[in-house]
PDB file of C-alpha atoms and ligand atoms in Angstrom:
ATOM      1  CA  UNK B   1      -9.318 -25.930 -14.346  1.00  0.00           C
ATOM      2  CA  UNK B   2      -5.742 -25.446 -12.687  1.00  0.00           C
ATOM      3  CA  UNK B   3      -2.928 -24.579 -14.330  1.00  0.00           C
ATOM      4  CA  UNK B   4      -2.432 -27.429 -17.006  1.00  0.00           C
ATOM      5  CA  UNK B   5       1.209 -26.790 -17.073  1.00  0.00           C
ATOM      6  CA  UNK B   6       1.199 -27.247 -13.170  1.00  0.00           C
ATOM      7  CA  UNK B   7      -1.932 -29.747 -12.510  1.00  0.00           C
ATOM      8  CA  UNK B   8      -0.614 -30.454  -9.187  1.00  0.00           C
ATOM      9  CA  UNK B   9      -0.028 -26.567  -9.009  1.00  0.00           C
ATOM     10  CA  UNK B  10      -1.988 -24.217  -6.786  1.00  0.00           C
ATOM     11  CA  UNK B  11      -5.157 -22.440  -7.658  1.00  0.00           C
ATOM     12  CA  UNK B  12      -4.099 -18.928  -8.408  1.00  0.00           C
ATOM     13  CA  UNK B  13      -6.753 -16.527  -7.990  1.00  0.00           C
ATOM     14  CA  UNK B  14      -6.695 -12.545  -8.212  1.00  0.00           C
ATOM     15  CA  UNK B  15      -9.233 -10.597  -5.837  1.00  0.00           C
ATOM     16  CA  UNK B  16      -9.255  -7.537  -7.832  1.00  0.00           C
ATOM     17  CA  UNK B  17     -11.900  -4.287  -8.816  1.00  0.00           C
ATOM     18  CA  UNK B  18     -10.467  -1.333  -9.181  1.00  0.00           C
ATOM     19  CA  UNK B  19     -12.456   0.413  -7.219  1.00  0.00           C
ATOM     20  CA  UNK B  20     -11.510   1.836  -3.764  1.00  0.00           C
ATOM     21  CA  UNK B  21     -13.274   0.112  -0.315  1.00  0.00           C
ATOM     22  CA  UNK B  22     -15.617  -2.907  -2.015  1.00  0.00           C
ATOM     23  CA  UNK B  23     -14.273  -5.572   0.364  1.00  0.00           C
ATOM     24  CA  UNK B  24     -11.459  -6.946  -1.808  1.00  0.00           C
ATOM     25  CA  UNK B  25      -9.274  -7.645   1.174  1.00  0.00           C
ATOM     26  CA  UNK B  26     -11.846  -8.362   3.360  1.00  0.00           C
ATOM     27  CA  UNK B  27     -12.757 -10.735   0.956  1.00  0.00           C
ATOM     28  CA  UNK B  28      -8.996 -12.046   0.018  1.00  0.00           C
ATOM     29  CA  UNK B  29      -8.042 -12.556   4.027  1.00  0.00           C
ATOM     30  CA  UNK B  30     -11.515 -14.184   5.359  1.00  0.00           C
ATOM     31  CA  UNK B  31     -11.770 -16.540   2.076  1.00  0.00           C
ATOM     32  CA  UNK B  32      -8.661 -17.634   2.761  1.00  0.00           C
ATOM     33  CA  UNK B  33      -9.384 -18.496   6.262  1.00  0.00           C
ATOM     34  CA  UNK B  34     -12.430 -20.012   5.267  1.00  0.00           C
ATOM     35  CA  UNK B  35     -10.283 -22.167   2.991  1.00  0.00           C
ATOM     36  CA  UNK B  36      -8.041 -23.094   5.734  1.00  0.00           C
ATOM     37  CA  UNK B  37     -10.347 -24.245   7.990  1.00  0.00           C
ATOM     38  CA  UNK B  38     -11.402 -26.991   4.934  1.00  0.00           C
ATOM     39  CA  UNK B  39      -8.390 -28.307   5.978  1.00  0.00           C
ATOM     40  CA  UNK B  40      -6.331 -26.442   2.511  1.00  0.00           C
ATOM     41  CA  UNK B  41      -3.273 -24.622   2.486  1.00  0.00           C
ATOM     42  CA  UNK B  42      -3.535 -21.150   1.271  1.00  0.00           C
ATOM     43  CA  UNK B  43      -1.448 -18.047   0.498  1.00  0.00           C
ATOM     44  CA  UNK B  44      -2.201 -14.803   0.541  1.00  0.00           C
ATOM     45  CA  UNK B  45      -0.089 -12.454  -1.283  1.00  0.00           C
ATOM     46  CA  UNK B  46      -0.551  -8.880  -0.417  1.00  0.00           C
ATOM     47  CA  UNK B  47       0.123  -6.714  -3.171  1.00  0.00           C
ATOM     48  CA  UNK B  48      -1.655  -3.661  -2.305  1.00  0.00           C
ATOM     49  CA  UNK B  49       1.152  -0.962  -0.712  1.00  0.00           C
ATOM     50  CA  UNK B  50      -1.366   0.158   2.251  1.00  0.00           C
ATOM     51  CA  UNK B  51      -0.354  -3.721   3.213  1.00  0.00           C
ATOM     52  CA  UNK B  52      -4.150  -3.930   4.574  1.00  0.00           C
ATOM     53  CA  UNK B  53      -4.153  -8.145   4.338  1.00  0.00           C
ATOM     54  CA  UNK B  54      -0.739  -8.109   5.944  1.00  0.00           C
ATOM     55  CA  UNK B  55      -2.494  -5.746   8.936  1.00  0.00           C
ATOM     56  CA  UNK B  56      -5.477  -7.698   9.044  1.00  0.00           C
ATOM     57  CA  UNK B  57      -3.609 -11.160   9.409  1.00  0.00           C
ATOM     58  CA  UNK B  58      -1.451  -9.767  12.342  1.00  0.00           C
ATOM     59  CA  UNK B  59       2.160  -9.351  10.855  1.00  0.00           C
ATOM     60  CA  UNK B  60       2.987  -5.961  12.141  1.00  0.00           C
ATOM     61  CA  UNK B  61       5.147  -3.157   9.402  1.00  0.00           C
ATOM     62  CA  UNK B  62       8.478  -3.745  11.516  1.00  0.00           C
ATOM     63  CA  UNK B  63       7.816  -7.490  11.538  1.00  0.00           C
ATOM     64  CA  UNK B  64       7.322  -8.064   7.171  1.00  0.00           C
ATOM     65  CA  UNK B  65      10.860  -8.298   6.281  1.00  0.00           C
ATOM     66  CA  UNK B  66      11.087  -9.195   2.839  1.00  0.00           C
ATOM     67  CA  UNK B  67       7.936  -8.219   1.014  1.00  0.00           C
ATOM     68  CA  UNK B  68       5.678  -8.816  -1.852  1.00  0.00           C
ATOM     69  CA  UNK B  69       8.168  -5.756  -3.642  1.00  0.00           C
ATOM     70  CA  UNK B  70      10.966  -8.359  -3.095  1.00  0.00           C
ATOM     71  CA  UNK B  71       9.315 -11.438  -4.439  1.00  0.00           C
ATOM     72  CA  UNK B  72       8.948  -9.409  -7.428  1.00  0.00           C
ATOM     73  CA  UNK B  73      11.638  -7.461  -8.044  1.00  0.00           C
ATOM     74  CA  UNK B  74      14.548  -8.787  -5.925  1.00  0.00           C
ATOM     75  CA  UNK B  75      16.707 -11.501  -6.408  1.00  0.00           C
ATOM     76  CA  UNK B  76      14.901 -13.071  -2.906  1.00  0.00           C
ATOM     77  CA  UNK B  77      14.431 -16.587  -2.063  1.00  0.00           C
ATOM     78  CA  UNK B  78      10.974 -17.405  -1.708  1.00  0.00           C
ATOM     79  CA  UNK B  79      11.239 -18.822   1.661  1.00  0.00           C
ATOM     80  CA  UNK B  80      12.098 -15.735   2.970  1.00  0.00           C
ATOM     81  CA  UNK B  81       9.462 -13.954   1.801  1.00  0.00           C
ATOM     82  CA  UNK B  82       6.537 -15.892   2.298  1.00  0.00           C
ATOM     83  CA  UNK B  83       5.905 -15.730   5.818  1.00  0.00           C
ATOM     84  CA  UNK B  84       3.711 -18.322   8.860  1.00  0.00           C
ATOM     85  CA  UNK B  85       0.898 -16.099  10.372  1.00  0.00           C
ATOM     86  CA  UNK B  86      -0.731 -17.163  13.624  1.00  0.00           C
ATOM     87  CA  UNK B  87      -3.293 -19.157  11.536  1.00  0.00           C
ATOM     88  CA  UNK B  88      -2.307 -22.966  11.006  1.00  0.00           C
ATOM     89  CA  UNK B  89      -2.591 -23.299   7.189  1.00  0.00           C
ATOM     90  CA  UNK B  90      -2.338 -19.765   6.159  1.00  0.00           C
ATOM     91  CA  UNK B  91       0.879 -17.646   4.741  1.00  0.00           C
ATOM     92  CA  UNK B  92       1.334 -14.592   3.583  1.00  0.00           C
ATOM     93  CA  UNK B  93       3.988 -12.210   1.193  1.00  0.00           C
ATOM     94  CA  UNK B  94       3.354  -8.664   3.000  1.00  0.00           C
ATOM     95  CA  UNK B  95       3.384  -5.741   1.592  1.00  0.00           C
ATOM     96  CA  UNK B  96       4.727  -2.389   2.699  1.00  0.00           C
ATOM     97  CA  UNK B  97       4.260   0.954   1.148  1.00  0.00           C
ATOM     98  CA  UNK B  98       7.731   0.362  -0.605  1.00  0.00           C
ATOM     99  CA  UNK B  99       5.392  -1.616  -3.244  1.00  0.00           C
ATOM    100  CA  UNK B 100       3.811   2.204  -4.771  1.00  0.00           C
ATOM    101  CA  UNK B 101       6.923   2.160  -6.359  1.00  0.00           C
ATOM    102  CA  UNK B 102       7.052  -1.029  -8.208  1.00  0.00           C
ATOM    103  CA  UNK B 103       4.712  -0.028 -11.265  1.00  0.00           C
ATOM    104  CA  UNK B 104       7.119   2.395 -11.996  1.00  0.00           C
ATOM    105  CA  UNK B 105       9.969   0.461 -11.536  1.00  0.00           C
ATOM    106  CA  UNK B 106       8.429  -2.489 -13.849  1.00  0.00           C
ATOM    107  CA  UNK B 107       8.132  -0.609 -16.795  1.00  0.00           C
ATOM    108  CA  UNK B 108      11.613  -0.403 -17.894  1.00  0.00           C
ATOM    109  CA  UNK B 109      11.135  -4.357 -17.426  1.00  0.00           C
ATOM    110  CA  UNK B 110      10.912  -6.030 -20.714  1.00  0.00           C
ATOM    111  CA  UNK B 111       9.326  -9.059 -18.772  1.00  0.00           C
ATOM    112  CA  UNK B 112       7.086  -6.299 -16.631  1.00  0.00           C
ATOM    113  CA  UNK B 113       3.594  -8.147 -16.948  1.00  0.00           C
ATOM    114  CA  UNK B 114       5.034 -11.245 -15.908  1.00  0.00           C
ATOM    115  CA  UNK B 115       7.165 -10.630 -13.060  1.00  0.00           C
ATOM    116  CA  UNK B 116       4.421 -12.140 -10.394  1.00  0.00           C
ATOM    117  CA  UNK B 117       3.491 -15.028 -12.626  1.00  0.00           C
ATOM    118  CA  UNK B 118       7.693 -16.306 -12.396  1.00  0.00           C
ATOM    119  CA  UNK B 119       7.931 -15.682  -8.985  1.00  0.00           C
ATOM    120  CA  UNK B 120       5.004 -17.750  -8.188  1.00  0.00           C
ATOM    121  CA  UNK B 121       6.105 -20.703 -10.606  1.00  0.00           C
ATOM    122  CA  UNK B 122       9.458 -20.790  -9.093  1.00  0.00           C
ATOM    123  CA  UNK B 123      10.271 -24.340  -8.431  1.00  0.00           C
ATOM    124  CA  UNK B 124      10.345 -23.762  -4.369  1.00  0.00           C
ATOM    125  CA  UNK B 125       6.409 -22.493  -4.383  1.00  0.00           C
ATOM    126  CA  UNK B 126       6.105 -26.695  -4.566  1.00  0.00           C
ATOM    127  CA  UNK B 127       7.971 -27.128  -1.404  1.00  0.00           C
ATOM    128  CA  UNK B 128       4.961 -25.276   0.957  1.00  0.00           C
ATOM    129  CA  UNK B 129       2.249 -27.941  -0.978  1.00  0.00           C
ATOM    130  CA  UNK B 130      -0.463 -24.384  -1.400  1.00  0.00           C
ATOM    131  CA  UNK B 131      -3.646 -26.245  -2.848  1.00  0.00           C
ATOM    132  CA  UNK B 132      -4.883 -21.953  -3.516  1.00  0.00           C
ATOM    133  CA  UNK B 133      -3.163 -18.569  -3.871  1.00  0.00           C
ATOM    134  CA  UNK B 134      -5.206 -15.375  -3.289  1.00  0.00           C
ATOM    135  CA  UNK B 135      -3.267 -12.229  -3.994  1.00  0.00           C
ATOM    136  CA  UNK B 136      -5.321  -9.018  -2.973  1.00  0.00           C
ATOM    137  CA  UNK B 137      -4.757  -6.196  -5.484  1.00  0.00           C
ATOM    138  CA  UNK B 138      -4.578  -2.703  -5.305  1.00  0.00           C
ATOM    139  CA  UNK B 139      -7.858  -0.645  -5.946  1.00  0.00           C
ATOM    140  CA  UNK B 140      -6.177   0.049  -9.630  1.00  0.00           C
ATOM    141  CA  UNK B 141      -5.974  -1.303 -12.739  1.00  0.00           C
ATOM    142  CA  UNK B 142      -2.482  -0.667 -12.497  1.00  0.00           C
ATOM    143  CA  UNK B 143       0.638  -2.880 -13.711  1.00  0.00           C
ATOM    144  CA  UNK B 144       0.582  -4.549 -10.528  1.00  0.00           C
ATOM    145  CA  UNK B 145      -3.305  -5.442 -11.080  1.00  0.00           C
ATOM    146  CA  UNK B 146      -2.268  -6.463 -14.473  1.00  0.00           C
ATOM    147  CA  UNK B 147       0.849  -8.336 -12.825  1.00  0.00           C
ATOM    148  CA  UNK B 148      -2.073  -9.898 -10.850  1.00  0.00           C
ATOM    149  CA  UNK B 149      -4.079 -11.255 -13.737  1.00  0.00           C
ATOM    150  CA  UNK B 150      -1.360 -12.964 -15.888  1.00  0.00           C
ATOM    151  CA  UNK B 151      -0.315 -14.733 -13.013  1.00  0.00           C
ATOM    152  CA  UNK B 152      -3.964 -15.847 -11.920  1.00  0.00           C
ATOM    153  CA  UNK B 153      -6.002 -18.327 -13.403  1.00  0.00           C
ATOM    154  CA  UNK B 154      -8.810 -16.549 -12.529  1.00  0.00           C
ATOM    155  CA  UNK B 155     -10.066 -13.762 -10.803  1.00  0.00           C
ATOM    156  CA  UNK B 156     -12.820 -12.864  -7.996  1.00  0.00           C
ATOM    157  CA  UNK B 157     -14.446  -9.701  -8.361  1.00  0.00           C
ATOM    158  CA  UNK B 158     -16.173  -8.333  -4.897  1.00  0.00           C
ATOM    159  CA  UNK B 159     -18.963  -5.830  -5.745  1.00  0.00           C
ATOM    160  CA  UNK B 160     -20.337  -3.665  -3.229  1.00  0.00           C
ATOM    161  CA  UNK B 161     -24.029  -3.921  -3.260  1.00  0.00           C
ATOM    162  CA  UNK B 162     -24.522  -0.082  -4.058  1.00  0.00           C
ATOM    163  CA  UNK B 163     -25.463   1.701  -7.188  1.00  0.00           C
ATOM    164  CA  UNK B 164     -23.206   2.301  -9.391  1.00  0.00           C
ATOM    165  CA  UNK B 165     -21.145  -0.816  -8.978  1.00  0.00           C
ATOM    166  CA  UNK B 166     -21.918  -2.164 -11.641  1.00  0.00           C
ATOM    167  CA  UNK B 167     -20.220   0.517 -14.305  1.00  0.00           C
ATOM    168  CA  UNK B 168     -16.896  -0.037 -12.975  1.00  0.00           C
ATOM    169  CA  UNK B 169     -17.453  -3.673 -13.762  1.00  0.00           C
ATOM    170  CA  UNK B 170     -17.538  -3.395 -17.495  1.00  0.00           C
ATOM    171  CA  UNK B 171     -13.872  -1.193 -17.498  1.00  0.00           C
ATOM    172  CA  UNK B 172     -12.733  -4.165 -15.064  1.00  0.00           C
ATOM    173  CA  UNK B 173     -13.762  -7.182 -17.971  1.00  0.00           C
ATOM    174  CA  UNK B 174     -12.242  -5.356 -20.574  1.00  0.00           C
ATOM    175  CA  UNK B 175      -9.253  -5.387 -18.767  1.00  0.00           C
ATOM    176  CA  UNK B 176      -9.341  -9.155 -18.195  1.00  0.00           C
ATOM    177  CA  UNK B 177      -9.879  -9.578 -21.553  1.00  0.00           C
ATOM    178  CA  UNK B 178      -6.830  -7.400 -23.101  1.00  0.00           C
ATOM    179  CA  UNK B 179      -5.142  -9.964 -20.612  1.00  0.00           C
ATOM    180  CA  UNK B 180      -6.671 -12.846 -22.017  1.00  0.00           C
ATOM    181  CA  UNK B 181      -5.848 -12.072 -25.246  1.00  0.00           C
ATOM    182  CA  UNK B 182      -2.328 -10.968 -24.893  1.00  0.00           C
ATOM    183  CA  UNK B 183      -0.601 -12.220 -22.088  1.00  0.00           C
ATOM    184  CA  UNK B 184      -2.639 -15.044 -20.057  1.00  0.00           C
ATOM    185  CA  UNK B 185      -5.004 -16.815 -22.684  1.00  0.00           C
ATOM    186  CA  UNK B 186      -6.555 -19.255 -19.528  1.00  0.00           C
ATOM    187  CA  UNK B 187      -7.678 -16.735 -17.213  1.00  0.00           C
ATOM    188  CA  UNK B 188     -11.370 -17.087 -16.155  1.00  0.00           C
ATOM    189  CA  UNK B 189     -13.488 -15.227 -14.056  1.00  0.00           C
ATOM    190  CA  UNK B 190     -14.033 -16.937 -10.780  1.00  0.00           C
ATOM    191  CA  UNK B 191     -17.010 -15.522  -9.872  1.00  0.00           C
ATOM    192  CA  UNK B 192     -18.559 -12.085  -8.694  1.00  0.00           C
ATOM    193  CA  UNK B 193     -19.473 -11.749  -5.034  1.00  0.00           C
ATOM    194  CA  UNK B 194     -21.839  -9.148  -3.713  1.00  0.00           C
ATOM    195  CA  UNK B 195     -20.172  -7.370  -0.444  1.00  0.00           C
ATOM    196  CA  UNK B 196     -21.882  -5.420   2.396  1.00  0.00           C
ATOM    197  CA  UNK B 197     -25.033  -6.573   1.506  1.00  0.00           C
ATOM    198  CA  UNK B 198     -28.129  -5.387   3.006  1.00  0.00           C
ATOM    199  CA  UNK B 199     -30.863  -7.248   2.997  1.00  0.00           C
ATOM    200  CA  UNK B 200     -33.265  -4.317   4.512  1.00  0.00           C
ATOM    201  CA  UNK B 201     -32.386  -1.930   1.506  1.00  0.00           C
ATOM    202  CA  UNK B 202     -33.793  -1.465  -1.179  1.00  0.00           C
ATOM    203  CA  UNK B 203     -30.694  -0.641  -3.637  1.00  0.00           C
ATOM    204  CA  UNK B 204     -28.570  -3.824  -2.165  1.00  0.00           C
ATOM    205  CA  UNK B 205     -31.943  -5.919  -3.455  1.00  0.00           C
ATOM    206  CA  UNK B 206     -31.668  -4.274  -6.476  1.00  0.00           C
ATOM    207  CA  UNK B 207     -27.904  -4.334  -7.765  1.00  0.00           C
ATOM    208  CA  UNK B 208     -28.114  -8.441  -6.772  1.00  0.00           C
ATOM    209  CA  UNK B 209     -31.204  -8.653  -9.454  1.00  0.00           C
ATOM    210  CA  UNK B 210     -29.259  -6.569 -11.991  1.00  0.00           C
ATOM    211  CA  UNK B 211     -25.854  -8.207 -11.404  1.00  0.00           C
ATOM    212  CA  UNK B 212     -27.916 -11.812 -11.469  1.00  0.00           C
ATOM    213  CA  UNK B 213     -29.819 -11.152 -14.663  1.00  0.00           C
ATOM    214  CA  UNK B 214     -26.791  -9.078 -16.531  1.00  0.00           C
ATOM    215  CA  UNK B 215     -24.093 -12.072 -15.217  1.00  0.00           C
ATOM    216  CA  UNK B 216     -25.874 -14.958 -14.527  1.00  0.00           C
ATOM    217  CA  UNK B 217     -23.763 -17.990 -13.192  1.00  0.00           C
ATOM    218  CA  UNK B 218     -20.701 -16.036 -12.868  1.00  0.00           C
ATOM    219  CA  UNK B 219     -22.310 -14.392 -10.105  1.00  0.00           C
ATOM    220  CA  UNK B 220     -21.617 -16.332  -6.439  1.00  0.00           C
ATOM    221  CA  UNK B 221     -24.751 -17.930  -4.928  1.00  0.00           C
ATOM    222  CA  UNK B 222     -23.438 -16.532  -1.377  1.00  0.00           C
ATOM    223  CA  UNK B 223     -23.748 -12.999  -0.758  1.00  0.00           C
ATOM    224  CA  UNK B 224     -21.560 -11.295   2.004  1.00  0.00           C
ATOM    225  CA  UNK B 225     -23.597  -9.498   4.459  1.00  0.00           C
ATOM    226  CA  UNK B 226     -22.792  -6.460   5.536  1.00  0.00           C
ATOM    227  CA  UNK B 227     -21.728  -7.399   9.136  1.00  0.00           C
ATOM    228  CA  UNK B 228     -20.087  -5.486  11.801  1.00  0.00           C
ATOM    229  CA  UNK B 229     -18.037  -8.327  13.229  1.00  0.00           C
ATOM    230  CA  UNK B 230     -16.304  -8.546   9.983  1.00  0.00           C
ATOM    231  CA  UNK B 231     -15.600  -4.861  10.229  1.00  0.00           C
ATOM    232  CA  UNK B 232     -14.560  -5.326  13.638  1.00  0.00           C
ATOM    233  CA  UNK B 233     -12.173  -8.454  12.857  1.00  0.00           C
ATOM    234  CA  UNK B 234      -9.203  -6.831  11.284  1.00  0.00           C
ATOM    235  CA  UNK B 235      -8.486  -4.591  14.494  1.00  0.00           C
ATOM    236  CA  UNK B 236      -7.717  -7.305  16.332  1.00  0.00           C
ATOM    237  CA  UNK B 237      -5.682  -8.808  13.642  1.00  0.00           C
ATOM    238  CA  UNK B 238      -8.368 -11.658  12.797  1.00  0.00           C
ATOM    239  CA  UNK B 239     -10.099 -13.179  10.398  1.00  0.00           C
ATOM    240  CA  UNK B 240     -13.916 -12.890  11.490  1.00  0.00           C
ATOM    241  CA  UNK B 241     -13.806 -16.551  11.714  1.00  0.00           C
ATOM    242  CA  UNK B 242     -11.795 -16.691  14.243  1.00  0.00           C
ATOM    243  CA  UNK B 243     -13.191 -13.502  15.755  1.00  0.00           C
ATOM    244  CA  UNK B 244     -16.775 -14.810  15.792  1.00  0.00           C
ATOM    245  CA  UNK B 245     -17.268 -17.731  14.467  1.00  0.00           C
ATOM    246  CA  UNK B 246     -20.918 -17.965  14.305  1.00  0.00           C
ATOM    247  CA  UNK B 247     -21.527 -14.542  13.176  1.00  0.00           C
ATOM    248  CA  UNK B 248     -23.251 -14.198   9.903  1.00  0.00           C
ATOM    249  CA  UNK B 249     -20.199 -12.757   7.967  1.00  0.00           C
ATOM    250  CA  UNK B 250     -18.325 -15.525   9.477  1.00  0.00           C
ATOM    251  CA  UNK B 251     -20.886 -18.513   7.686  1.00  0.00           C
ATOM    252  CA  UNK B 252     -21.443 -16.595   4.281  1.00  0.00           C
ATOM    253  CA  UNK B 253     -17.468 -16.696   4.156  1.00  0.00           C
ATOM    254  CA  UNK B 254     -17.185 -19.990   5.035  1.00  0.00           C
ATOM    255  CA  UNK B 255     -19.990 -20.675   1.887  1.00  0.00           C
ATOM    256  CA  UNK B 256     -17.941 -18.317  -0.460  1.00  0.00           C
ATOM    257  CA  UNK B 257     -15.027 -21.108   0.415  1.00  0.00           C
ATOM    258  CA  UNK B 258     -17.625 -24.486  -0.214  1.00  0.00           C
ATOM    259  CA  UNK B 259     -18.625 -22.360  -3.860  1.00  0.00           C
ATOM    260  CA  UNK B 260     -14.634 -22.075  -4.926  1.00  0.00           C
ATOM    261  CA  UNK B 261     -13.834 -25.192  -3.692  1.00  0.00           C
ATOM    262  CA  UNK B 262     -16.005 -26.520  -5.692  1.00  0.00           C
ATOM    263  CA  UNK B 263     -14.895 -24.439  -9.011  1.00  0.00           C
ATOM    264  CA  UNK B 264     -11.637 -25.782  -8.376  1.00  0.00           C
ATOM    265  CA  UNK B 265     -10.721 -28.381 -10.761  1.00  0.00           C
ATOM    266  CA  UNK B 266     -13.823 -27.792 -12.829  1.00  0.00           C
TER     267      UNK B 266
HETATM  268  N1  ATP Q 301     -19.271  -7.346   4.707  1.00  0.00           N
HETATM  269  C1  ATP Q 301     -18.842  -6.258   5.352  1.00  0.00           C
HETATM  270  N2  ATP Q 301     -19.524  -5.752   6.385  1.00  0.00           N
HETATM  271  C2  ATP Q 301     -19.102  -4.636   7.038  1.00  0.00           C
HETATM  272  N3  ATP Q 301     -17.996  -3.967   6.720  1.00  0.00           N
HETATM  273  C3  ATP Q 301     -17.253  -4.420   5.691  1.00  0.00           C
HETATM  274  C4  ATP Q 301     -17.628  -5.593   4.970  1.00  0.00           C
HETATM  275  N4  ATP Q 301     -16.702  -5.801   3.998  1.00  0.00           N
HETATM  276  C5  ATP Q 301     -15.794  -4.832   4.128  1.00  0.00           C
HETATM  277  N5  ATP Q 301     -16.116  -3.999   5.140  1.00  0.00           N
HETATM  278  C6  ATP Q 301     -15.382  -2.797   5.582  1.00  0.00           C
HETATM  279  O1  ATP Q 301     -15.324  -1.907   4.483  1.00  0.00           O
HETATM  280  C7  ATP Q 301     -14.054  -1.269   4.400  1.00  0.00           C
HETATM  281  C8  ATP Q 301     -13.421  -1.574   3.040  1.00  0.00           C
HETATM  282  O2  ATP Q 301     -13.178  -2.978   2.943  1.00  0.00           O
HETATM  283  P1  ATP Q 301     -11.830  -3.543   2.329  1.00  0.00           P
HETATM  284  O3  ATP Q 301     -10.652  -2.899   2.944  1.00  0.00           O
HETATM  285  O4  ATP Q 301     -11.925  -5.001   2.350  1.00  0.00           O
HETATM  286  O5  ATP Q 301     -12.004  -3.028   0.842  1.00  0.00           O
HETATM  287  P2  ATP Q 301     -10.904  -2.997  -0.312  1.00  0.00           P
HETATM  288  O6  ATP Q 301     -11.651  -3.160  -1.594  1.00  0.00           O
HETATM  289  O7  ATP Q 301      -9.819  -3.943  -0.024  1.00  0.00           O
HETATM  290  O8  ATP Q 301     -10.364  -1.519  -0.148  1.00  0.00           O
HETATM  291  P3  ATP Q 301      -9.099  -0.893  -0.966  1.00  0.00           P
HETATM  292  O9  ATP Q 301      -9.621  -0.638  -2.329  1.00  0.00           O
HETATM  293  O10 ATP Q 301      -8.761   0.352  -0.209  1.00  0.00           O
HETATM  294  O11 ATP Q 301      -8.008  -1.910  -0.932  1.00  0.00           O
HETATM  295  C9  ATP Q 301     -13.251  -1.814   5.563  1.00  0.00           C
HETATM  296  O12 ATP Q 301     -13.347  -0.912   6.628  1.00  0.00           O
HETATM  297  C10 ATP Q 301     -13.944  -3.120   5.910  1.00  0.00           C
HETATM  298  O13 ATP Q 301     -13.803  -3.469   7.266  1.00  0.00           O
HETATM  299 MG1   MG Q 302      -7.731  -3.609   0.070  1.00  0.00          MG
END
């Protein structure tokens, strides 16, 4: 369900896991592509300092102006934060590695878990018509992950397909659920999404039977392959949609998009 105090609001939706490298901005910046080619209007918000969504979607560190840090915690108008990218559809709030110093500089904010969730209610959000938000969070579960969550209405957990992955889940739900019960009572999970899955091995077989039997329906019917295009994509500051559109990480993100479309409004 959206926002019931914004029905005609955008989706908000935090791609978080606190662990390092599992495809969360892989995952933030091709899903939101995929969205965009649905014919939806989507922004990213990049609120990772390493800035990797800003790379990937071609706005270049001396071209990101006012940043995620500013939509935050400056007194910025949105407009000039949120920034076009080359991709008809798609916007983005960079980052830059002046955001490592936000958590600190939240805390002596009384408002500090819910600094994101204003600036992204701000009357002048309505003016760009988003239909989803995806903000790609830093590999923590840091103030600005929590920041993150009470300004989502749900959040989309990629899981590498290795072993392991699934202990770092359970640390990740608890956190939703301190959330849930103190600061954002409507956030859902979105789903889970397998990432750099191999369909040769063994162990990626393996973790999608454990994460299907121990999650059930929370887990994504799609599973991302582990593809080399998609690895490839971001150095040419593309989406692997546009990079190659019939390669097999390009489809299985274009199905992740048909799966949350049709959460939305659920
Ligand atoms: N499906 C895939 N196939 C092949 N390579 C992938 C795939 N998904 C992600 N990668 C590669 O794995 C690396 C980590 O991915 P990504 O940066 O998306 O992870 P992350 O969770 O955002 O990392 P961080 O925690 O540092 O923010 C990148 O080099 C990316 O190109
Ligand atoms: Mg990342």
């Amino acid at each position: 369900m959206s926002d019931p105090s914004r029905p005609n609001g955008p989706k908000i939706i935090a791609v978080a896991n606190q662990k390092g490298g599992v495809g969360k901005t892989t995952t933030a910046i091709n899903l939101a592509a995929a969205l965009v080619k649905e014919g939806l209007r989507v922004l990213v918000v990049d609120l990772d300092p390493q800035g990797n969504a800003s790379t990937g979607l071609g706005i270049d560190p001396e071209a990101r102006g006012y940043t995620t840090y500013d939509l935050i915690l400056g007194d910025i108008d949105l407009h000039e934060v949120i920034q076009t990218t080359e991709f008809e559809g798609l916007w983005i709030s960079p980052a830059t590695v002046d955001l490592s110093s936000a958590d600190i500089e939240m805390v002596a904010n009384e408002k500090r878990s819910f600094l994101l969730h204003d600036s992204l209610r701000q009357h002048a959000i309505d003016d760009f018509k988003f239909d989803f938000i995806l903000i790609d969070c830093p590999p923590s579960l840091s103030l600005l992950t929590v920041n993150a969550m009470v300004a989502a209405e749900s959040v989309l957990v990629p899981l590498q397909s290795e072993f392991f992955a699934l202990e770092g889940l359970s640390q990740l739900m608890l956190t939703v659920r301190e959330v849930r019960q103190t600061a954002n009572s409507n956030l859902r999970i979105e789903g889970i999404v397998l990432t750099m899955y191999d369909q040769r091995n063994n162990l990626s077989r393996q973790v999608e039977q454990d994460a299907r039997e121990n999650l059930g329906d929370l887990v994504f019917n799609t599973v991302i392959p582990r593809n080399v295009r998609i690895s490839e994509a971001p150095s040419f500051a593309l989406p692997v949609l546009d990079y190659d559109p019939h390669s097999k990480g390009a489809l299985a993100y274009q199905a992740l998009a048909k799966e949350v479309i049709a959460k939305k409004g659920r």
